[in-house]
Every structure is written in C-alpha cells, then in structure tokens.
Coordinates of N, CA and C in Angstrom, one line a residue:
X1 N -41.1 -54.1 -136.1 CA -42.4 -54.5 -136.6 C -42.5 -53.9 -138.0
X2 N -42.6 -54.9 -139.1 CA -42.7 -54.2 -140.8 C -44.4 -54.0 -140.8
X3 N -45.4 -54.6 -140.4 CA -46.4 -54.3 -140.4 C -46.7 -52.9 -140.4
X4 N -48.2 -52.9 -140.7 CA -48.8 -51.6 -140.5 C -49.1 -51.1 -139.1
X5 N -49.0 -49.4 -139.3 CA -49.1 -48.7 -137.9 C -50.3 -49.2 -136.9
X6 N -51.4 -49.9 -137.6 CA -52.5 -49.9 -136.8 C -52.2 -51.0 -136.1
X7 N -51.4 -52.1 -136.8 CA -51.3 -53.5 -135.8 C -50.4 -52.9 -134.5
X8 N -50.1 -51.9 -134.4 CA -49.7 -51.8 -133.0 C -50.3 -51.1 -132.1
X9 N -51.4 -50.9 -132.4 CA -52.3 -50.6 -131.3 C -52.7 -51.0 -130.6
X10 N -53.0 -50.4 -129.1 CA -53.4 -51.6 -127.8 C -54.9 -52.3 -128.1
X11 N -55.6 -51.6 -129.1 CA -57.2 -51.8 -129.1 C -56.7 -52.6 -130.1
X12 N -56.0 -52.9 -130.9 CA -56.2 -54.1 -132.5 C -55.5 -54.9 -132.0
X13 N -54.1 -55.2 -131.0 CA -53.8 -56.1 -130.0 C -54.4 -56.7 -129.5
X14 N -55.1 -56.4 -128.8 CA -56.4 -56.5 -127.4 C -57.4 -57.4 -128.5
X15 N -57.7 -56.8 -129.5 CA -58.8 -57.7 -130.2 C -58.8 -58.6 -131.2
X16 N -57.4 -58.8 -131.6 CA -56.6 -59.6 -132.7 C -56.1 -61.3 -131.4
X17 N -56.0 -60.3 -130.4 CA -55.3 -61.5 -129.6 C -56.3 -62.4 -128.9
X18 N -57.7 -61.4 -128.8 CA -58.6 -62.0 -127.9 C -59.5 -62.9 -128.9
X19 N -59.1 -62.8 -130.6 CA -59.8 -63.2 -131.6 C -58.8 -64.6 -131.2
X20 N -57.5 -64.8 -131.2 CA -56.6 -65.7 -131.3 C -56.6 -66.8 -130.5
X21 N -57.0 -66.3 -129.2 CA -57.1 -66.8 -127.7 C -58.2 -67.5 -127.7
X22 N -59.6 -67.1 -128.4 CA -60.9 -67.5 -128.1 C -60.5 -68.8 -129.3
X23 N -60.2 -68.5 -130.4 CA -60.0 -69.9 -131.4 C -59.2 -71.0 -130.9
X24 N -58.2 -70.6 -130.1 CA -57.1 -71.9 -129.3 C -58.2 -72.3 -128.2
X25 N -58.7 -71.9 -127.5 CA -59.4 -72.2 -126.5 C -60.6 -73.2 -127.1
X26 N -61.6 -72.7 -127.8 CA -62.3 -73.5 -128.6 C -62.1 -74.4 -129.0
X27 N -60.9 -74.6 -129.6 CA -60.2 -75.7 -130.1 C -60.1 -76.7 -128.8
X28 N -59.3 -76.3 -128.2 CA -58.9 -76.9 -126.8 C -60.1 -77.8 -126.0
X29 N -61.5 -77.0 -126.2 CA -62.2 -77.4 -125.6 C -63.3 -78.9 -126.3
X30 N -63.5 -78.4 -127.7 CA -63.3 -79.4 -128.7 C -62.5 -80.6 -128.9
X31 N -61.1 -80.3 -128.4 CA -60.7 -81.6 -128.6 C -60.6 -82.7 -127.4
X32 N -61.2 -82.0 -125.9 CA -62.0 -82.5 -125.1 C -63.2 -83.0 -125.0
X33 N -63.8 -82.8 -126.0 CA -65.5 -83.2 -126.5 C -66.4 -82.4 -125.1
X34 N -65.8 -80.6 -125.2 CA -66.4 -80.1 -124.2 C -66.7 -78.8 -125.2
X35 N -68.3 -78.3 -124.4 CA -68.4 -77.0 -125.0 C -68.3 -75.7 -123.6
X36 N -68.4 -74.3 -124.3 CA -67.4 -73.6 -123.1 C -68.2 -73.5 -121.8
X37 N -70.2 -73.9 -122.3 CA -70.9 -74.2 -120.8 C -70.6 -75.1 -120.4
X38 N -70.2 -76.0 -120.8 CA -70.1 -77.4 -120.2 C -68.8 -77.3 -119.2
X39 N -67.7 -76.8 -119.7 CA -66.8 -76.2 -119.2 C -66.8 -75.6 -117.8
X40 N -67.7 -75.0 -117.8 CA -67.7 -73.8 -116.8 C -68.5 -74.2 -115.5
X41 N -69.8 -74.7 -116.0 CA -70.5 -75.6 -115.0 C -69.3 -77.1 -114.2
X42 N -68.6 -77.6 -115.0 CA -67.5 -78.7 -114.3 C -66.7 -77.6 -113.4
X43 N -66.3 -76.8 -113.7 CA -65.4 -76.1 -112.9 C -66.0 -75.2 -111.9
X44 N -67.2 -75.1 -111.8 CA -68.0 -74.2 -110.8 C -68.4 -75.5 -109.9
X45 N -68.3 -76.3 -110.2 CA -69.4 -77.8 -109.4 C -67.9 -78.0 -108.4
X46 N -66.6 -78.3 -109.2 CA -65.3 -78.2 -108.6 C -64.7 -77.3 -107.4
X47 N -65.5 -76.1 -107.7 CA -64.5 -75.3 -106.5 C -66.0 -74.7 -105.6
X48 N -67.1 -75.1 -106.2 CA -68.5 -75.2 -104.8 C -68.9 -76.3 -104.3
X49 N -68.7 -77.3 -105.0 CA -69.3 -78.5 -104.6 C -70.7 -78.2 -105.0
X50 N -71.8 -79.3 -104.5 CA -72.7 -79.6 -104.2 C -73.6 -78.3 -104.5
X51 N -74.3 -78.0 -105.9 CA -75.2 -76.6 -105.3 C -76.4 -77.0 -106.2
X52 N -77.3 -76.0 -106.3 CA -78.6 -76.5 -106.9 C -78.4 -75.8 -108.4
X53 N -79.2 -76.2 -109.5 CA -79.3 -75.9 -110.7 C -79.3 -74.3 -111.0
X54 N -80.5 -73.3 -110.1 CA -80.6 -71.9 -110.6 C -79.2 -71.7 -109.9
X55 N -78.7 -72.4 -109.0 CA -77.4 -71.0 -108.6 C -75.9 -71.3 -109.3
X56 N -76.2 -72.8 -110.0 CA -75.3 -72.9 -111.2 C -75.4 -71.8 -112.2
X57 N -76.9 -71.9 -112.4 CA -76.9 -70.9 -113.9 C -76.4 -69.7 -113.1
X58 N -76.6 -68.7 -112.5 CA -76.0 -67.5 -111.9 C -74.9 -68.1 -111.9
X59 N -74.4 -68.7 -111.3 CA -72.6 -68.6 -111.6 C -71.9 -68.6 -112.5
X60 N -72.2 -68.9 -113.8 CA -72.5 -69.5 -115.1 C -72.3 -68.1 -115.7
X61 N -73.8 -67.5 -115.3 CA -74.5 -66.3 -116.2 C -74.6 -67.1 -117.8
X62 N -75.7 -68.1 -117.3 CA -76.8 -68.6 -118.3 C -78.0 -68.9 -117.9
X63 N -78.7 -68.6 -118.7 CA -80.4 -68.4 -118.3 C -80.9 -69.6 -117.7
X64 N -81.3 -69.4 -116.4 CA -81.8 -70.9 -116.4 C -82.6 -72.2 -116.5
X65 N -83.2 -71.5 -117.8 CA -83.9 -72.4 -118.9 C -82.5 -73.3 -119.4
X66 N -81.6 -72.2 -119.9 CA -80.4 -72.9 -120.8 C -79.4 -74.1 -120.2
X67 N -79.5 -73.5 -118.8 CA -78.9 -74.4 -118.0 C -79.1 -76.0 -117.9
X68 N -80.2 -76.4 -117.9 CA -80.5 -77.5 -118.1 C -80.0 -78.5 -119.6
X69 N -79.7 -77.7 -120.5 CA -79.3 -78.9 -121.5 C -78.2 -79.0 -121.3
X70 N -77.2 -77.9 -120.9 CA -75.3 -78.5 -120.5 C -75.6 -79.2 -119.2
X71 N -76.4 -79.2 -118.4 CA -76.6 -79.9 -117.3 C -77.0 -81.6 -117.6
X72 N -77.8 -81.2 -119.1 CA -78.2 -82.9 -119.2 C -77.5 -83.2 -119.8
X73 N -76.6 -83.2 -120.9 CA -75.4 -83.5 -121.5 C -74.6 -83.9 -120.3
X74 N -74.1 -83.5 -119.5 CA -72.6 -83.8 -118.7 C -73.5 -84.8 -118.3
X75 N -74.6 -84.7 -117.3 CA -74.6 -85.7 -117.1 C -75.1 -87.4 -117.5
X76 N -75.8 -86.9 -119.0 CA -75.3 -88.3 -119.9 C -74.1 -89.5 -120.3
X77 N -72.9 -88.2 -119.7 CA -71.7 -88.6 -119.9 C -71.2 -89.1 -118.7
X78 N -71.7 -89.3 -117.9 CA -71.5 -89.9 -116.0 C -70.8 -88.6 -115.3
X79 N -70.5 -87.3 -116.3 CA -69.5 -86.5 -115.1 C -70.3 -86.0 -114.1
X80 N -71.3 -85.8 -114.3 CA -72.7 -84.8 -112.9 C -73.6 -85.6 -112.2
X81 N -74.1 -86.0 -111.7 CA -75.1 -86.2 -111.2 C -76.0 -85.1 -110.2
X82 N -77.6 -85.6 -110.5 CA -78.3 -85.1 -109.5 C -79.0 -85.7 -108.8
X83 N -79.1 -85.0 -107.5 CA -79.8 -85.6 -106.4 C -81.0 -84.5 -105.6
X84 N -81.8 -85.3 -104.8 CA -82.5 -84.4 -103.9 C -81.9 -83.8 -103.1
X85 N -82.0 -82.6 -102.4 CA -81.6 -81.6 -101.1 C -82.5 -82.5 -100.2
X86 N -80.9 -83.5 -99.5 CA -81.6 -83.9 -97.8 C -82.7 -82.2 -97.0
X87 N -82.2 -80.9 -97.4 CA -83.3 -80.1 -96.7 C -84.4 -79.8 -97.1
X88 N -84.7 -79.9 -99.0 CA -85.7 -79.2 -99.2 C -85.6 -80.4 -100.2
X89 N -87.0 -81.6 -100.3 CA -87.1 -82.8 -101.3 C -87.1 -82.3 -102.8
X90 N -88.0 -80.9 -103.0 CA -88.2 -80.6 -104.0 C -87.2 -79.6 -104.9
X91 N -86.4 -79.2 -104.4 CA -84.8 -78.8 -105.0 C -84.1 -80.0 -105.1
X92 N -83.5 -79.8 -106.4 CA -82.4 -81.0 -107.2 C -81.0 -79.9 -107.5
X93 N -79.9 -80.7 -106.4 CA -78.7 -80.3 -106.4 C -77.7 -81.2 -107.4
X94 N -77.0 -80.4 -108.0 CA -76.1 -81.0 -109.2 C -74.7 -81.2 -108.3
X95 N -73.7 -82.6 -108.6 CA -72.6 -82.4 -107.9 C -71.8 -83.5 -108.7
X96 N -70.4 -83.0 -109.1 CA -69.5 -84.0 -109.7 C -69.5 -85.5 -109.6
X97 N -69.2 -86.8 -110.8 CA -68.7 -87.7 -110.1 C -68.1 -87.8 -110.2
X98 N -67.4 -89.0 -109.8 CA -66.0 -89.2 -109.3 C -64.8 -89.5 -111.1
X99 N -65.9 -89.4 -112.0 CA -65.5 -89.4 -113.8 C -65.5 -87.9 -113.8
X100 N -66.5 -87.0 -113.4 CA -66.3 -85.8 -113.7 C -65.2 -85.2 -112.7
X101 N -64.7 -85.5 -111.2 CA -63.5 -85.1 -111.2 C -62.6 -85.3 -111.6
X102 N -62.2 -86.5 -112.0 CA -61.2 -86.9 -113.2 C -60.9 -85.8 -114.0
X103 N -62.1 -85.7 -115.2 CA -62.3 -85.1 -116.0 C -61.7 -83.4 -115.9
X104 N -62.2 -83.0 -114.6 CA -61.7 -81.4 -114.3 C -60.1 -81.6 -113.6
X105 N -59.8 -82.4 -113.6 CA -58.0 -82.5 -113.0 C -57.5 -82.5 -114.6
X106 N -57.9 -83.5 -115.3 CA -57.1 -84.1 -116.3 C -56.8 -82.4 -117.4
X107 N -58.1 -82.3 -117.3 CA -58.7 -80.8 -118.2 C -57.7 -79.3 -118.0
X108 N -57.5 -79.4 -116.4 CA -56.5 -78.0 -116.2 C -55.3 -78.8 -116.1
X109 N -54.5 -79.7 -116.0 CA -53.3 -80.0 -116.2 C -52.7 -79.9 -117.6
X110 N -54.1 -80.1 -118.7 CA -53.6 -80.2 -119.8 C -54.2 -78.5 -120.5
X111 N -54.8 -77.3 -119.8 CA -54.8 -76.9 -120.3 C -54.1 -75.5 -119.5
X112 N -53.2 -75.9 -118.5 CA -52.1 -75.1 -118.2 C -50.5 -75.6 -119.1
X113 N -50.6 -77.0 -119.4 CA -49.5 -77.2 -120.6 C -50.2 -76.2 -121.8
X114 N -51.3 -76.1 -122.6 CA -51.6 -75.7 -124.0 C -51.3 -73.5 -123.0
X115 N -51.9 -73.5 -122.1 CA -51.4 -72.0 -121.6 C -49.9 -71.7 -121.6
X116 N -48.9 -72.7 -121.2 CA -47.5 -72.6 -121.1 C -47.2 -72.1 -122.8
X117 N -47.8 -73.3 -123.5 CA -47.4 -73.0 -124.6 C -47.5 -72.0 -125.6
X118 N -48.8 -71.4 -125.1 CA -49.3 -69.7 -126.2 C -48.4 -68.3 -125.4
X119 N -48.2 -68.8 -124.1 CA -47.2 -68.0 -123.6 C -45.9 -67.7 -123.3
X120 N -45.7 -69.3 -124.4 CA -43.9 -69.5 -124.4 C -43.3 -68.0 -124.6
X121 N -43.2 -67.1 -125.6 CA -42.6 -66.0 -125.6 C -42.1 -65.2 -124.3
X122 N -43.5 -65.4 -123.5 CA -43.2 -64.5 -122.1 C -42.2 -65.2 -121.1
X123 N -41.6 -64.3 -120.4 CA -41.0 -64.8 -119.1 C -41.8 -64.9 -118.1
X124 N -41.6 -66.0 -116.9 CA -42.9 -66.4 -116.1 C -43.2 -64.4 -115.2
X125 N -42.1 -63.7 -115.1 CA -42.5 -62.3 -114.6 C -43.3 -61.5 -115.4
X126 N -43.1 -61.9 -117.0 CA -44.0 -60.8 -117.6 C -45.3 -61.7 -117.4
X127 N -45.6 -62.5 -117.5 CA -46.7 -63.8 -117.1 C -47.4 -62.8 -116.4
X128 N -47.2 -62.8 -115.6 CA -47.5 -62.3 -114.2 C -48.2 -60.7 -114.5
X129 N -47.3 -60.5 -114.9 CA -47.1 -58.8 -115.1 C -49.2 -58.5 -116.4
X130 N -48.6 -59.4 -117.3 CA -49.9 -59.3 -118.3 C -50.8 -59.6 -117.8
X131 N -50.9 -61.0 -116.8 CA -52.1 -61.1 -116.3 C -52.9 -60.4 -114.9
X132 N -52.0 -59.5 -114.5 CA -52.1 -58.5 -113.5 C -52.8 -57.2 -114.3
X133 N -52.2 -56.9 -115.3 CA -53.0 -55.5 -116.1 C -53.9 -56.1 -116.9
X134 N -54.0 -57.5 -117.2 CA -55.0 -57.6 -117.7 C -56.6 -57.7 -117.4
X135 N -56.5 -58.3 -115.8 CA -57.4 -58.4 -114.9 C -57.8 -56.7 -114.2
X136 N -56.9 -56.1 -114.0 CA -57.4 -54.6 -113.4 C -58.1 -54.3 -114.6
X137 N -57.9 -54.2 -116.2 CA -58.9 -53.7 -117.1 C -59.9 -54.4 -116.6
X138 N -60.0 -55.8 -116.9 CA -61.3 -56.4 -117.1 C -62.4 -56.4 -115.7
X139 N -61.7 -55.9 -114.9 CA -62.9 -55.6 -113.1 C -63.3 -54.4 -113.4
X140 N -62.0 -54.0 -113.8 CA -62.6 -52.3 -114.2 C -63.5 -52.2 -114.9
X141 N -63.7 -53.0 -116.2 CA -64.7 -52.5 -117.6 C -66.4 -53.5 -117.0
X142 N -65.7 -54.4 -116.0 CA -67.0 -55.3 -116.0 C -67.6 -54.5 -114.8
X143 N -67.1 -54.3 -113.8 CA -67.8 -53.3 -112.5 C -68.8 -52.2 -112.9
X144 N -67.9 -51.5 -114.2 CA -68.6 -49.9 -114.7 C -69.8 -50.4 -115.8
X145 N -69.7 -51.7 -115.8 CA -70.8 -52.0 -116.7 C -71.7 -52.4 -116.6

C-alpha cells in the first residue's frame, strides 16, 4: 500500500468503507425509487407479516409519527395495504400486496447481485469470515449502548 499510514487503520477503514457502503446502498436504493424507510418497513412486513403501524415503527426504530408518511407513500404505490384488526376494529394493521411482494423478491435478488459485486475481491470464506467479525463488533457496540 503507497498510501499514507493512517489509511491503514482499522478505524479510517471502518469509516472510509462504511462512507463507501452507505453511498452504493443509497444509490441502489434510489435506483429502485425506494428510500432506506421504505426499505425497511417492505422487509419487516416480509419476514412478520401482517402487524399494526406502532409495532412497524419499533421495528423500524422510527418515531411513530414518522412512520406514517413511508407507510403512506408505499402504499400509494399499491405495495402495502391497510386493513382493520378482525380483533380490535380500531387498530389498522399494515401488510404487503401481492406488488409489494414482488417488489421485496425482485429487490434482494438484485441486491445480493450489486453485494456479489462490492465483494468480488473476497473469497466466499473471507465473506463469511468479515461478516462474522463484523456483526460480533456491531452486537457488541449496540448492546453496550
């Protein structure tokens, strides 16, 4: 490496790459005509199904005031719909349609190809390996915090 000593540090690494990662992702998510709440609520609706608006936002960890405008955006776009709780009339449960599953299949097929591709360097063991120490940091730093 001709660069300077500091670019090899694990902290200018860590935050050069995480500067790198958040711009590709952004991008990625943009050229889906998705923003990264919108994102996250499709993929929480995906692997819970059927839940109500505040326990989106907790899943989320977005206020749930805020919750409601990526909630009314998606579902402008036909991917969400809401309905009443057959148990409680006055709770409104948010749950995919059959465009917003589409939408979350099409989304991680294409965004484990654009992951293949920022990871081409690694071998699928160091794959593995980075994203194993990467996640023990980040339980670690989020648990103690």
């Amino acid at each position: 490496m001709d660069g300077p000593r500091y670019e090899r540090g694990t902290g200018f690494l860590l935050a050069r790459m995480g500067s790198l990662t958040a711009r590709s992702w952004t991008a990625f998510l943009a050229a889906h005509d998705l923003t990264q709440g919108q994102y996250t609520v499709l993929f929480t609706l995906k692997e819970r199904g059927s839940i109500g608006q505040g326990r989106i936002a907790e899943l989320v960890a977005v206020d749930a005031r805020n919750i409601v405008t990526v909630i009314d955006a998606l579902a402008r776009r036909g991917l969400i719909e809401r309905r009443a709780d057959d148990t409680d009339r006055r709770r409104r449960l948010v749950a995919l349609t059959e465009a917003g599953t589409a939408v979350v299949q099409d989304i991680a097929a294409a965004a484990a190809q654009e992951q293949d591709v920022f990871l081409n360097p690694l071998s699928h063991a160091e794959r593995e390996e980075l994203n194993r120490l990467l996640t023990r940091l980040y339980e670690t730093h989020v648990s103690s915090g």
